[in-house]
């Protein structure tokens, strides 16, 4: 039967939480979007879960409601008052506590869970991030404690206490693009400037990352990150000036359009905007407002541009900018008129130049305000070969050689010293000494390059009365000088500073092999331990492919030693035409009478074992080339690999400079030091920086960051002899260096690496690797060295004379250039300074390339001792007269950076004006440095290398085989003497 009760309200069955308080009779409205946890709701006869169930309601059903509290609602069910759980009712709009507003906008005050129903146990649809916007759909619960909201593509329920209602008015926090839709393929419909006001309509996307907004009359879509509900701060304005022509854009983003050009010096107003990148300014130029790069403006008004007329004083290059490496625009010829444009920001050493419609930059020193004078051209002829230089200043670069007899144009130039000519030759302009030219055309003399095809005797004349003045070694390049009337059998020859005559048949225009050979001789193969000697197709032991066979110790062969080398060409036997190393041969000579040779052996005891000696040498770092062909292993964890190239990434490094190393503020030796990092300290590699040819490491030491040199530090990445961390380390590699990956063994790579110049000797090298104790023992233990072998001569007492004569030594010095006939000088030097004459002779032969080096043949110097020839023997500084010719037979002070110049200057300071003076004077330096040193007294090659009295200090070399290798020449010389005395000083270990 239908109820006669009046209809007091409606309700829809939904999922939700229990209403917290009893409410007066209300009207409840259904919402179509709510979800239901329990699709079937029980209708009971009373407000108790134990009462009988009188019916069921399905989701979405609308009912009349009479009363409601936290647990139960009284409803009209089939005309009867019945009860249902109030948890599943959505409050209608007629009740003040359950108003709905589809236009309300709320902001999350923290991260909030969006749930499927009004229960903290309901499933979480998504998490709404703090600060995100949601659209309010309806309010639920007697106290409105739940909101139904829309967030992006989600609709669900949130706790109302975590949200605050906000205005739909927003502001662009930066320049933003308005699109016609979201996603791929969206089209731009407008640009919203920074600070512009928009109206928020709704959030889109699964995370609300897009807003649908109204901007003016347009409705579109834009990323939510570009908007804020807070208006931007009031704009401030400052006056600026353009320091160059500046492009003004309508925005700062990619794709912004140019709207104006602000000229150099123009005044603009900078408008300060919150959130704008520091690299951009918002500026007003006239009535136009836009954006421009900040670097193009200054608060100081630039000075007025001044243009000045200048003239180029030489040919010069016009560059695109004054920066290093700038592109070349064109060449401006000497005398050209240009306009110099003032530029307040430009260095004084540069001019900004306008020329032929082009603006560029050039060095200021190349211009003058004076117009060039009219040049007078006078023809001259070179009366000798003349070097032409880039300028008349000291240190100028040689640009050409003008041959004898060549016609040149002498160009007048005011202010030029009378000792110089400015000349033009073969299209080139330069400077040369005026004394080398004549107005008269000299007799034409033709000079032709030739090469000797054998050792050639040079005579002072070509007739029967001729006298030998020199021997030109095989393969030497000389010049044949034409001379009318000279018979075809003879050539007039220029051989360095010597001019003479020689048989024409002994010369060829074709250069022979670069190798120059000594006289053929017979030798016996001798390798310590009776090992065989490798025969190679080329004179190179670093190659792994040139080995053609071996020769057994004791084999007798004929050889031609290569001048200035430790290699020899085999001229007999199966391997004739191939090469062997001369460290492993001894002369085959007739044994001199026993009475002519005296051998004395003494022993010096040291308080250590031979192994302890080897241990000390390893601690000081000793090198060997014995493992050059062995695999070298690097843990894979310490290297980053790209193809066959690996980069060391182990960042730890150690200071190995004995006095520590300066941590520089910048990558420059002249930079201030932050601190001196002590020896053994650990540092962290950051980066590398190259200044010219100098490499610096940027490192971190404690809290400080600065720069150190590669020679003062070593990386901690060990290169190992076997693929195991505890194996012997051949050396380390610095962080950031690259190696070549040659293979892989488990967790190790095999690598190849050449130690760069300037790196510490502890750094690994393919050829020169750190020696182990086992490597060292055969070299430091005298008991392992045969007393009758060549190697035993490393114990020869070099402070004692060989007791030989000048006549005997002169036999050895035959065909040794300026050393020839100097036997008495070596005997005198030995007597005066207590240095073995055979050792001195051997040292001189090695250093001078058998008496043929420039330091041996004589170097002309000026009054200050500066060399007047270069390393090629060509004359330099022609304006300087020759003050003396100096000689240096032992290469003393001939440092790697400038061997000829430094060696000649030292010889000048010592007054070595003849070969004899250089031989005797140099002997003092050799004796004082090691052999007769008052503290170290290193009177043998062994002591020079290992210094057993104080191992690890004042040692001559790091190669463990150095002392044995130096014995070859000394031993060979002794074997060629008729009579001599041998004094040996042999270490004796415990």
Coordinates of N, CA and C in Angstrom, one line a residue, residues 824-826 828-829 832-833 890 912 915-925:
X824 N 147.1 13.1 -28.1 CA 147.9 13.8 -27.0 C 147.0 14.6 -26.1
X825 N 146.0 15.2 -26.7 CA 145.0 16.1 -25.9 C 144.3 15.2 -24.9
X826 N 143.9 14.0 -25.3 CA 143.2 13.1 -24.3 C 144.2 12.6 -23.3
X828 N 146.8 14.3 -22.2 CA 147.1 15.4 -21.3 C 145.9 15.6 -20.4
X829 N 144.7 15.5 -20.9 CA 143.5 15.7 -20.1 C 143.4 14.7 -19.0
X832 N 146.0 15.7 -16.3 CA 145.7 16.9 -15.6 C 144.5 16.8 -14.6
X833 N 143.5 16.0 -15.0 CA 142.2 16.0 -14.2 C 141.8 14.6 -13.7
X890 N 132.3 17.1 -25.6 CA 131.6 16.2 -24.8 C 130.1 16.5 -24.7
X912 N 136.9 27.7 -25.0 CA 137.3 26.5 -25.8 C 137.3 26.9 -27.3
X915 N 139.7 22.4 -30.8 CA 139.4 21.1 -30.3 C 140.2 20.6 -29.1
X916 N 141.5 20.9 -29.1 CA 142.3 20.5 -28.0 C 141.8 21.2 -26.7
X917 N 141.5 22.5 -26.7 CA 141.0 23.2 -25.5 C 139.7 22.6 -25.0
X918 N 138.9 22.2 -26.0 CA 137.6 21.6 -25.6 C 137.8 20.2 -25.0
X919 N 138.7 19.4 -25.5 CA 139.0 18.1 -25.0 C 139.5 18.2 -23.6
X920 N 140.5 19.1 -23.3 CA 141.1 19.2 -22.0 C 140.2 19.9 -21.0
X921 N 139.6 21.0 -21.4 CA 138.7 21.7 -20.5 C 137.5 20.9 -20.1
X922 N 136.9 20.2 -21.1 CA 135.7 19.4 -20.8 C 136.0 18.2 -19.8
X923 N 137.2 17.7 -19.8 CA 137.6 16.6 -19.0 C 137.5 17.0 -17.5
X924 N 137.7 18.3 -17.2 CA 137.6 18.8 -15.8 C 136.1 18.7 -15.4
X925 N 135.2 19.1 -16.2 CA 133.8 19.1 -15.9 C 133.3 17.7 -15.7

